[in-house]
């Protein structure tokens, strides 16, 4: 553990400290954030005192990413939630927007340091320790993932950056430099398993003992995880963040039962029902959309920010001794479809389908027929066959039945030949929009 005093602090004590940070943060927002002054006043809160403490947070309005974007102007391209003066800002990251214009994420020196601290705790939870060697496949470029790379220095690792999208270079580094760990997206980890199998490369016999996956959901799906662990001969743990709030906020420990909040003290986590926005208790087993609030952010703090990540919470004691709640990401709310009243996550479809290995490759593509979330059954799903397997009506029917029994969704399963669904060297698309 990087910070045992912090990471094993009893959770009620953490919440008491967080309550004090939160009240200070609210005061700062009323003082400096034009966006939140206006938004909170419109909701009937004209001062930090009126807004109360963490126990009252669910009375405050949620923040959507598009609201922030709507306030961007040529004079203020960051948005009206910007609180810091230009001289206080030491870094500006971008997130890739769907509209083409990036969102800018400014950080003060203190913000950046907190990001790296949280990220280092999250990655260290995997069990990797000072003196070990890690190969990273993220580009340090414009995106917040760049800040995660600084966490490896903080842990004291020997960091070997090989960048994105060059599997030969990655495998050469693995073979020659014998790293203990590799950090990459789960999609890319799966791609490398296939890449190695095609070339008779003994991936399982490599020096790599830990795979740290992040950047998209999936690394926690049991069947998908088993495939990665089997192919790499390594233990898989996940990390997760959200660009607007912080990089690698959450990191899984060696118990492999969900990601601990590495950003405890810096970020407050809530759960809501995505359709209604109603706050849910953070109880063991609860599922919902994750909502995050900065507690100590200075440059552009966010309050009750909707992450669009749909998670399951675990609050049972963890064998590692960390006391923060844990989450497992089920999927992105944006990818969720509603088929005759039933919520369906493409990642859950993939999990069910993957159980049909070795007959299937594990690649799927959900093909909604209508625009928007609501779909009429049957929902078309392309399921890729394993290499050498041929289409078989009984297999398609068995998959369809299993999907109906497990996810309560009626599908039309189309078996497609091996290699026909696109692999990703970064993040997978499970839905054809
Ligand atoms: Zn743990």
Short mmCIF file of C-alpha atoms and ligand atoms in Angstrom, two decimals:
data_model
loop_
_atom_site.label_atom_id
_atom_site.label_comp_id
_atom_site.label_asym_id
_atom_site.label_seq_id
_atom_site.Cartn_x
_atom_site.Cartn_y
_atom_site.Cartn_z
CA UNK A 1 0.00 0.00 0.00
CA UNK A 2 1.37 3.41 -0.96
CA UNK A 3 -0.39 5.27 1.87
CA UNK A 4 -1.54 2.74 4.49
CA UNK A 5 -2.70 5.44 6.92
CA UNK A 6 -5.05 6.79 4.28
CA UNK A 7 -6.03 3.59 2.52
CA UNK A 8 -7.00 1.65 5.69
CA UNK A 9 -8.68 4.57 7.46
CA UNK A 10 -12.15 3.48 8.60
CA UNK A 11 -14.63 4.68 5.99
CA UNK A 12 -16.82 6.74 8.41
CA UNK A 13 -13.68 8.67 9.40
CA UNK A 14 -12.95 9.28 5.72
CA UNK A 15 -16.47 10.62 5.19
CA UNK A 16 -16.05 13.00 8.14
CA UNK A 17 -12.85 14.38 6.61
CA UNK A 18 -14.52 14.51 3.19
CA UNK A 19 -17.43 16.47 4.64
CA UNK A 20 -15.05 19.21 5.77
CA UNK A 21 -13.29 19.24 2.36
CA UNK A 22 -16.63 19.36 0.61
CA UNK A 23 -17.86 22.37 2.57
CA UNK A 24 -14.63 24.19 1.77
CA UNK A 25 -14.97 23.18 -1.90
CA UNK A 26 -18.56 24.48 -1.99
CA UNK A 27 -17.39 27.81 -0.57
CA UNK A 28 -14.74 27.95 -3.29
CA UNK A 29 -17.37 27.23 -5.98
CA UNK A 30 -19.64 30.02 -4.75
CA UNK A 31 -16.63 32.30 -4.65
CA UNK A 32 -15.04 31.48 -8.00
CA UNK A 33 -17.26 29.35 -10.26
CA UNK A 34 -19.66 31.40 -12.38
CA UNK A 35 -21.17 28.14 -13.60
CA UNK A 36 -22.01 26.74 -10.15
CA UNK A 37 -23.00 30.08 -8.65
CA UNK A 38 -25.66 30.31 -11.34
CA UNK A 39 -26.64 26.67 -11.34
CA UNK A 40 -26.97 26.41 -7.56
CA UNK A 41 -28.83 29.72 -7.29
CA UNK A 42 -31.28 28.48 -9.92
CA UNK A 43 -31.83 25.40 -7.74
CA UNK A 44 -32.52 27.59 -4.69
CA UNK A 45 -29.11 27.55 -3.01
CA UNK A 46 -27.55 30.98 -2.67
CA UNK A 47 -24.62 30.12 -0.40
CA UNK A 48 -22.39 27.24 0.66
CA UNK A 49 -24.14 27.15 4.02
CA UNK A 50 -27.51 26.74 2.34
CA UNK A 51 -26.14 23.83 0.30
CA UNK A 52 -25.10 22.00 3.49
CA UNK A 53 -22.71 19.07 3.83
CA UNK A 54 -22.14 15.71 2.18
CA UNK A 55 -25.22 14.27 3.87
CA UNK A 56 -27.31 16.79 1.88
CA UNK A 57 -25.51 16.44 -1.44
CA UNK A 58 -28.37 14.61 -3.18
CA UNK A 59 -30.49 17.78 -2.84
CA UNK A 60 -28.14 19.55 -5.26
CA UNK A 61 -28.55 19.31 -9.03
CA UNK A 62 -26.53 16.88 -11.13
CA UNK A 63 -24.03 18.17 -13.67
CA UNK A 64 -24.08 16.87 -17.25
CA UNK A 65 -21.08 17.14 -19.52
CA UNK A 66 -23.14 18.89 -22.19
CA UNK A 67 -24.08 21.70 -19.75
CA UNK A 68 -20.41 22.51 -19.31
CA UNK A 69 -19.77 22.35 -23.04
CA UNK A 70 -22.67 24.70 -23.69
CA UNK A 71 -20.86 27.41 -21.72
CA UNK A 72 -17.70 27.28 -23.85
CA UNK A 73 -17.06 30.42 -25.88
CA UNK A 74 -14.15 31.64 -27.98
CA UNK A 75 -13.24 33.87 -25.02
CA UNK A 76 -13.48 30.99 -22.55
CA UNK A 77 -12.94 27.70 -24.42
CA UNK A 78 -12.69 25.77 -21.13
CA UNK A 79 -16.16 26.69 -19.86
CA UNK A 80 -17.85 28.75 -17.15
CA UNK A 81 -16.79 26.26 -14.46
CA UNK A 82 -13.21 27.53 -14.77
CA UNK A 83 -12.17 28.92 -11.37
CA UNK A 84 -8.43 29.47 -11.63
CA UNK A 85 -6.50 32.31 -13.19
CA UNK A 86 -4.29 31.49 -16.20
CA UNK A 87 -1.14 31.81 -14.10
CA UNK A 88 -2.39 29.11 -11.67
CA UNK A 89 -2.87 26.51 -14.43
CA UNK A 90 0.08 24.23 -15.16
CA UNK A 91 -1.51 21.65 -17.49
CA UNK A 92 -4.44 21.46 -19.91
CA UNK A 93 -5.56 18.00 -21.05
CA UNK A 94 -8.22 17.27 -23.65
CA UNK A 95 -10.92 14.66 -23.89
CA UNK A 96 -11.91 13.51 -27.33
CA UNK A 97 -15.45 14.74 -27.79
CA UNK A 98 -17.94 13.03 -30.09
CA UNK A 99 -18.63 16.37 -31.74
CA UNK A 100 -15.09 16.96 -32.93
CA UNK A 101 -14.22 19.83 -30.57
CA UNK A 102 -12.32 18.54 -27.54
CA UNK A 103 -13.20 19.44 -23.97
CA UNK A 104 -10.30 21.03 -22.15
CA UNK A 105 -9.36 19.93 -18.63
CA UNK A 106 -7.18 22.46 -16.82
CA UNK A 107 -5.22 21.57 -13.70
CA UNK A 108 -3.33 23.60 -11.12
CA UNK A 109 -0.08 22.19 -9.74
CA UNK A 110 -2.01 20.95 -6.71
CA UNK A 111 -4.70 19.34 -8.88
CA UNK A 112 -2.08 17.55 -10.95
CA UNK A 113 -0.29 16.32 -7.85
CA UNK A 114 -3.56 14.96 -6.42
CA UNK A 115 -4.33 13.24 -9.72
CA UNK A 116 -0.97 11.50 -9.68
CA UNK A 117 -1.31 10.56 -5.98
CA UNK A 118 -4.72 8.98 -6.58
CA UNK A 119 -3.57 7.24 -9.73
CA UNK A 120 -0.47 5.86 -8.01
CA UNK A 121 -2.60 4.40 -5.19
CA UNK A 122 -4.97 2.86 -7.74
CA UNK A 123 -2.21 1.23 -9.79
CA UNK A 124 -0.22 0.14 -6.71
CA UNK A 125 -3.33 -1.71 -5.49
CA UNK A 126 -2.60 -4.27 -8.24
CA UNK A 127 0.37 -5.45 -6.19
CA UNK A 128 3.04 -3.96 -8.45
CA UNK A 129 5.80 -2.42 -6.35
CA UNK A 130 8.87 -0.20 -6.48
CA UNK A 131 11.75 -1.67 -8.44
CA UNK A 132 9.54 -3.64 -10.81
CA UNK A 133 9.36 -3.01 -14.50
CA UNK A 134 6.21 -1.99 -16.41
CA UNK A 135 5.60 -1.53 -20.13
CA UNK A 136 2.90 1.02 -20.98
CA UNK A 137 1.04 1.22 -24.26
CA UNK A 138 -0.64 4.60 -23.75
CA UNK A 139 0.51 7.66 -25.56
CA UNK A 140 1.33 10.52 -23.24
CA UNK A 141 -0.22 12.87 -25.84
CA UNK A 142 -3.13 15.24 -25.22
CA UNK A 143 -5.33 12.92 -23.19
CA UNK A 144 -5.56 12.51 -19.42
CA UNK A 145 -4.04 9.01 -19.65
CA UNK A 146 -0.75 10.90 -19.80
CA UNK A 147 -1.15 11.76 -16.11
CA UNK A 148 -1.41 8.04 -15.28
CA UNK A 149 2.09 7.55 -16.60
CA UNK A 150 3.44 9.91 -13.92
CA UNK A 151 1.91 7.54 -11.36
CA UNK A 152 4.41 4.87 -12.36
CA UNK A 153 7.28 7.19 -11.37
CA UNK A 154 5.49 7.92 -8.09
CA UNK A 155 5.26 4.19 -7.30
CA UNK A 156 8.96 3.83 -8.12
CA UNK A 157 8.59 1.55 -11.12
CA UNK A 158 10.93 1.29 -14.05
CA UNK A 159 8.58 2.51 -16.77
CA UNK A 160 9.06 1.44 -20.39
CA UNK A 161 6.69 3.44 -22.62
CA UNK A 162 6.18 1.80 -26.03
CA UNK A 163 3.14 3.81 -27.14
CA UNK A 164 -0.07 2.76 -28.82
CA UNK A 165 -0.65 0.53 -31.80
CA UNK A 166 2.67 -1.15 -32.41
CA UNK A 167 2.41 -4.75 -31.33
CA UNK A 168 5.82 -5.75 -32.69
CA UNK A 169 7.46 -3.06 -30.55
CA UNK A 170 5.41 -4.08 -27.50
CA UNK A 171 6.35 -7.75 -27.86
CA UNK A 172 9.99 -6.96 -28.46
CA UNK A 173 10.06 -4.93 -25.24
CA UNK A 174 8.37 -7.81 -23.40
CA UNK A 175 10.83 -10.34 -24.80
CA UNK A 176 14.03 -8.34 -24.36
CA UNK A 177 13.35 -6.21 -21.28
CA UNK A 178 11.41 -8.87 -19.35
CA UNK A 179 8.87 -6.56 -17.61
CA UNK A 180 6.83 -7.69 -14.60
CA UNK A 181 3.71 -5.93 -15.87
CA UNK A 182 2.03 -4.42 -18.92
CA UNK A 183 -0.63 -1.70 -18.83
CA UNK A 184 -3.09 -1.54 -21.73
CA UNK A 185 -6.79 -1.56 -22.63
CA UNK A 186 -8.58 -4.90 -22.21
CA UNK A 187 -9.40 -4.86 -25.96
CA UNK A 188 -5.75 -4.51 -26.83
CA UNK A 189 -4.79 -7.23 -24.33
CA UNK A 190 -7.23 -9.57 -26.12
CA UNK A 191 -5.86 -8.52 -29.50
CA UNK A 192 -2.32 -9.40 -28.40
CA UNK A 193 -3.50 -12.88 -27.30
CA UNK A 194 -4.75 -13.53 -30.85
CA UNK A 195 -1.69 -11.87 -32.39
CA UNK A 196 0.62 -14.18 -30.41
CA UNK A 197 -1.43 -17.31 -31.19
CA UNK A 198 -1.23 -16.59 -34.93
CA UNK A 199 2.56 -16.34 -34.75
CA UNK A 200 3.17 -19.18 -32.28
CA UNK A 201 4.59 -16.66 -29.80
CA UNK A 202 4.62 -18.10 -26.26
CA UNK A 203 2.84 -15.19 -24.56
CA UNK A 204 1.96 -17.26 -21.48
CA UNK A 205 5.65 -18.08 -20.99
CA UNK A 206 6.72 -14.41 -20.95
CA UNK A 207 8.00 -12.59 -17.86
CA UNK A 208 4.70 -10.68 -17.50
CA UNK A 209 2.92 -11.57 -14.25
CA UNK A 210 0.47 -8.69 -14.06
CA UNK A 211 -1.79 -7.11 -16.66
CA UNK A 212 -3.13 -3.73 -15.60
CA UNK A 213 -6.11 -2.95 -17.80
CA UNK A 214 -7.90 0.39 -18.05
CA UNK A 215 -9.55 2.78 -20.48
CA UNK A 216 -12.82 0.90 -21.07
CA UNK A 217 -15.11 -1.55 -19.26
CA UNK A 218 -14.61 -5.29 -19.82
CA UNK A 219 -11.54 -6.20 -17.79
CA UNK A 220 -13.81 -7.33 -14.98
CA UNK A 221 -16.13 -9.57 -17.03
CA UNK A 222 -15.33 -13.07 -15.72
CA UNK A 223 -15.16 -14.88 -19.09
CA UNK A 224 -13.23 -12.08 -20.77
CA UNK A 225 -10.84 -11.80 -17.82
CA UNK A 226 -10.27 -15.58 -17.84
CA UNK A 227 -9.37 -15.38 -21.54
CA UNK A 228 -6.82 -12.62 -20.88
CA UNK A 229 -5.33 -14.36 -17.82
CA UNK A 230 -5.09 -17.63 -19.70
CA UNK A 231 -3.56 -16.09 -22.83
CA UNK A 232 -1.02 -13.97 -20.98
CA UNK A 233 -0.39 -16.32 -18.05
CA UNK A 234 -0.79 -13.23 -15.87
CA UNK A 235 -3.13 -11.81 -13.24
CA UNK A 236 -5.53 -9.13 -14.53
CA UNK A 237 -6.57 -6.14 -12.43
CA UNK A 238 -8.52 -3.09 -13.59
CA UNK A 239 -8.26 0.65 -13.12
CA UNK A 240 -10.80 3.30 -14.11
CA UNK A 241 -11.13 7.05 -14.21
CA UNK A 242 -13.09 9.72 -16.04
CA UNK A 243 -11.25 12.51 -17.81
CA UNK A 244 -13.25 15.38 -16.38
CA UNK A 245 -12.70 14.24 -12.77
CA UNK A 246 -9.39 12.41 -12.67
CA UNK A 247 -7.32 9.67 -14.23
CA UNK A 248 -7.31 6.16 -12.62
CA UNK A 249 -9.55 7.15 -9.73
CA UNK A 250 -10.26 3.50 -9.03
CA UNK A 251 -7.88 0.55 -8.93
CA UNK A 252 -8.38 -3.13 -8.24
CA UNK A 253 -6.34 -5.00 -5.64
CA UNK A 254 -5.02 -8.55 -5.69
CA UNK A 255 -8.33 -9.87 -4.30
CA UNK A 256 -9.70 -9.04 -7.80
CA UNK A 257 -13.15 -8.18 -6.47
CA UNK A 258 -13.69 -4.69 -7.85
CA UNK A 259 -11.75 -1.43 -7.93
CA UNK A 260 -11.03 0.51 -4.73
CA UNK A 261 -11.41 4.29 -4.72
CA UNK A 262 -7.76 5.33 -4.96
CA UNK A 263 -8.90 8.96 -5.16
CA UNK A 264 -10.47 8.82 -1.68
CA UNK A 265 -10.21 12.22 -0.06
CA UNK A 266 -10.04 13.92 -3.46
CA UNK A 267 -13.33 12.71 -4.91
CA UNK A 268 -16.70 11.80 -3.41
CA UNK A 269 -18.65 8.98 -5.08
CA UNK A 270 -22.42 8.61 -5.32
CA UNK A 271 -24.75 6.30 -7.18
CA UNK A 272 -27.92 7.31 -9.04
CA UNK A 273 -30.62 5.62 -11.04
CA UNK A 274 -29.71 6.78 -14.58
CA UNK A 275 -33.26 7.16 -15.89
CA UNK A 276 -34.54 9.33 -13.03
CA UNK A 277 -31.40 10.78 -11.44
CA UNK A 278 -32.63 9.59 -8.03
CA UNK A 279 -29.78 8.99 -5.54
CA UNK A 280 -29.21 5.39 -4.44
CA UNK A 281 -27.49 4.19 -1.26
CA UNK A 282 -23.93 3.00 -1.75
CA UNK A 283 -24.86 -0.44 -0.41
CA UNK A 284 -23.09 -3.71 -1.11
CA UNK A 285 -24.34 -5.04 -4.46
CA UNK A 286 -26.13 -1.84 -5.49
CA UNK A 287 -25.96 -0.91 -9.18
CA UNK A 288 -26.40 2.44 -10.87
CA UNK A 289 -24.62 5.31 -12.57
CA UNK A 290 -21.58 6.69 -10.82
CA UNK A 291 -21.75 10.39 -9.92
CA UNK A 292 -18.54 12.09 -8.74
CA UNK A 293 -17.78 15.31 -6.91
CA UNK A 294 -14.40 16.97 -6.56
CA UNK A 295 -13.41 17.65 -2.96
CA UNK A 296 -10.11 19.46 -3.40
CA UNK A 297 -10.01 20.58 -7.04
CA UNK A 298 -9.02 24.14 -7.90
CA UNK A 299 -8.83 24.75 -11.66
CA UNK A 300 -12.25 23.55 -12.84
CA UNK A 301 -14.03 21.60 -10.08
CA UNK A 302 -17.17 19.63 -10.77
CA UNK A 303 -20.08 18.92 -8.49
CA UNK A 304 -22.27 15.79 -8.83
CA UNK A 305 -20.87 15.05 -12.28
CA UNK A 306 -22.62 12.27 -14.21
CA UNK A 307 -19.91 9.87 -15.39
CA UNK A 308 -22.23 7.73 -17.59
CA UNK A 309 -20.43 4.71 -16.07
CA UNK A 310 -22.83 2.07 -14.84
CA UNK A 311 -21.29 0.21 -11.92
CA UNK A 312 -21.95 -2.36 -9.25
CA UNK A 313 -20.77 -1.41 -5.74
CA UNK A 314 -19.07 -3.63 -3.17
CA UNK A 315 -18.73 -2.45 0.42
CA UNK A 316 -17.92 -5.78 2.10
CA UNK A 317 -14.49 -5.87 3.83
CA UNK A 318 -11.65 -6.61 1.43
CA UNK A 319 -8.80 -8.96 2.28
CA UNK A 320 -6.23 -6.35 1.26
CA UNK A 321 -7.19 -4.07 4.16
CA UNK A 322 -8.24 -1.11 2.02
CA UNK A 323 -11.46 0.32 3.41
CA UNK A 324 -12.86 2.30 0.48
CA UNK A 325 -15.89 1.04 -1.42
CA UNK A 326 -15.17 -0.89 -4.60
CA UNK A 327 -16.87 -0.80 -8.00
CA UNK A 328 -17.07 -3.04 -11.00
CA UNK A 329 -18.00 -1.22 -14.22
CA UNK A 330 -20.84 -2.96 -16.03
CA UNK A 331 -20.84 -0.63 -19.03
CA UNK A 332 -21.39 2.90 -20.23
CA UNK A 333 -24.87 4.32 -19.73
CA UNK A 334 -24.50 5.71 -23.27
CA UNK A 335 -24.20 2.15 -24.64
CA UNK A 336 -27.21 0.89 -22.71
CA UNK A 337 -30.21 -0.16 -24.74
CA UNK A 338 -33.72 -0.70 -23.45
CA UNK A 339 -35.43 -3.60 -25.17
CA UNK A 340 -39.08 -3.72 -24.20
CA UNK A 341 -38.37 -2.28 -20.75
CA UNK A 342 -35.27 -4.37 -20.08
CA UNK A 343 -31.89 -2.60 -19.69
CA UNK A 344 -29.23 -4.29 -21.78
CA UNK A 345 -25.52 -3.53 -21.66
CA UNK A 346 -23.51 -4.76 -24.68
CA UNK A 347 -20.73 -5.79 -22.30
CA UNK A 348 -23.19 -8.08 -20.50
CA UNK A 349 -24.12 -9.60 -23.88
CA UNK A 350 -20.44 -10.21 -24.54
CA UNK A 351 -20.06 -11.85 -21.13
CA UNK A 352 -22.90 -14.30 -21.81
CA UNK A 353 -21.68 -15.05 -25.33
CA UNK A 354 -18.08 -15.60 -24.18
CA UNK A 355 -19.21 -18.59 -22.12
CA UNK A 356 -19.72 -20.38 -25.45
CA UNK A 357 -15.96 -20.53 -26.06
CA UNK A 358 -14.26 -22.45 -27.62
CA UNK A 359 -17.06 -22.36 -30.24
CA UNK A 360 -17.00 -18.54 -30.38
CA UNK A 361 -14.14 -16.02 -30.50
CA UNK A 362 -15.63 -13.71 -27.86
CA UNK A 363 -16.08 -10.81 -30.32
CA UNK A 364 -19.62 -9.49 -30.66
CA UNK A 365 -21.39 -6.53 -32.23
CA UNK A 366 -24.82 -5.37 -31.15
CA UNK A 367 -26.75 -3.77 -34.03
CA UNK A 368 -29.63 -1.59 -32.82
CA UNK A 369 -32.30 -1.12 -35.47
CA UNK A 370 -33.78 2.11 -34.12
CA UNK A 371 -32.10 5.40 -33.26
CA UNK A 372 -31.84 6.09 -29.55
CA UNK A 373 -31.98 3.81 -26.53
CA UNK A 374 -35.36 2.13 -26.89
CA UNK A 375 -35.38 -0.95 -29.14
CA UNK A 376 -38.00 -3.42 -30.25
CA UNK A 377 -37.14 -7.11 -29.92
CA UNK A 378 -35.47 -9.09 -31.29
CA UNK A 379 -32.20 -7.18 -30.86
CA UNK A 380 -29.74 -8.24 -33.59
CA UNK A 381 -26.37 -9.45 -32.27
CA UNK A 382 -23.50 -10.59 -34.48
CA UNK A 383 -21.47 -13.28 -32.75
CA UNK A 384 -18.10 -14.20 -34.19
CA UNK A 385 -17.25 -17.89 -34.46
CA UNK A 386 -13.96 -19.33 -33.26
CA UNK A 387 -11.23 -19.86 -35.85
CA UNK A 388 -12.14 -22.81 -38.09
CA UNK A 389 -15.69 -23.10 -36.70
CA UNK A 390 -18.62 -22.99 -39.11
CA UNK A 391 -22.09 -21.58 -38.55
CA UNK A 392 -24.42 -23.95 -36.77
CA UNK A 393 -28.12 -23.26 -36.18
CA UNK A 394 -28.09 -25.13 -32.87
CA UNK A 395 -25.28 -22.93 -31.54
CA UNK A 396 -27.09 -19.73 -32.54
CA UNK A 397 -30.22 -20.99 -30.84
CA UNK A 398 -28.34 -21.96 -27.67
CA UNK A 399 -26.79 -18.47 -27.47
CA UNK A 400 -30.16 -16.84 -28.06
CA UNK A 401 -31.74 -18.96 -25.30
CA UNK A 402 -28.94 -18.17 -22.86
CA UNK A 403 -29.25 -14.42 -23.56
CA UNK A 404 -32.98 -14.62 -22.97
CA UNK A 405 -32.58 -16.57 -19.73
CA UNK A 406 -29.73 -14.52 -18.27
CA UNK A 407 -30.44 -10.99 -19.54
CA UNK A 408 -34.18 -11.35 -20.19
CA UNK A 409 -33.71 -9.98 -23.70
CA UNK A 410 -34.91 -11.37 -27.01
CA UNK A 411 -32.16 -11.33 -29.60
CA UNK A 412 -31.51 -12.44 -33.14
CA UNK A 413 -28.10 -14.11 -33.13
CA UNK A 414 -26.18 -14.00 -36.41
CA UNK A 415 -23.05 -16.15 -36.40
CA UNK A 416 -20.29 -14.56 -38.48
CA UNK A 417 -16.94 -16.08 -39.53
CA UNK A 418 -13.79 -15.71 -37.49
CA UNK A 419 -11.98 -12.46 -38.20
CA UNK A 420 -15.01 -10.62 -39.59
CA UNK A 421 -15.58 -8.34 -36.57
CA UNK A 422 -13.09 -5.54 -36.17
CA UNK A 423 -10.39 -5.90 -33.50
CA UNK A 424 -9.14 -2.84 -31.70
CA UNK A 425 -5.66 -1.91 -30.66
CA UNK A 426 -7.23 0.62 -28.33
CA UNK A 427 -10.88 0.52 -27.30
CA UNK A 428 -13.60 -1.78 -28.65
CA UNK A 429 -16.93 -0.72 -30.04
CA UNK A 430 -19.58 -3.26 -29.01
CA UNK A 431 -22.47 -1.34 -30.56
CA UNK A 432 -22.94 -0.31 -34.18
CA UNK A 433 -24.47 3.15 -33.90
ZN1 LIG B 1 -8.85 -4.94 -1.78
#
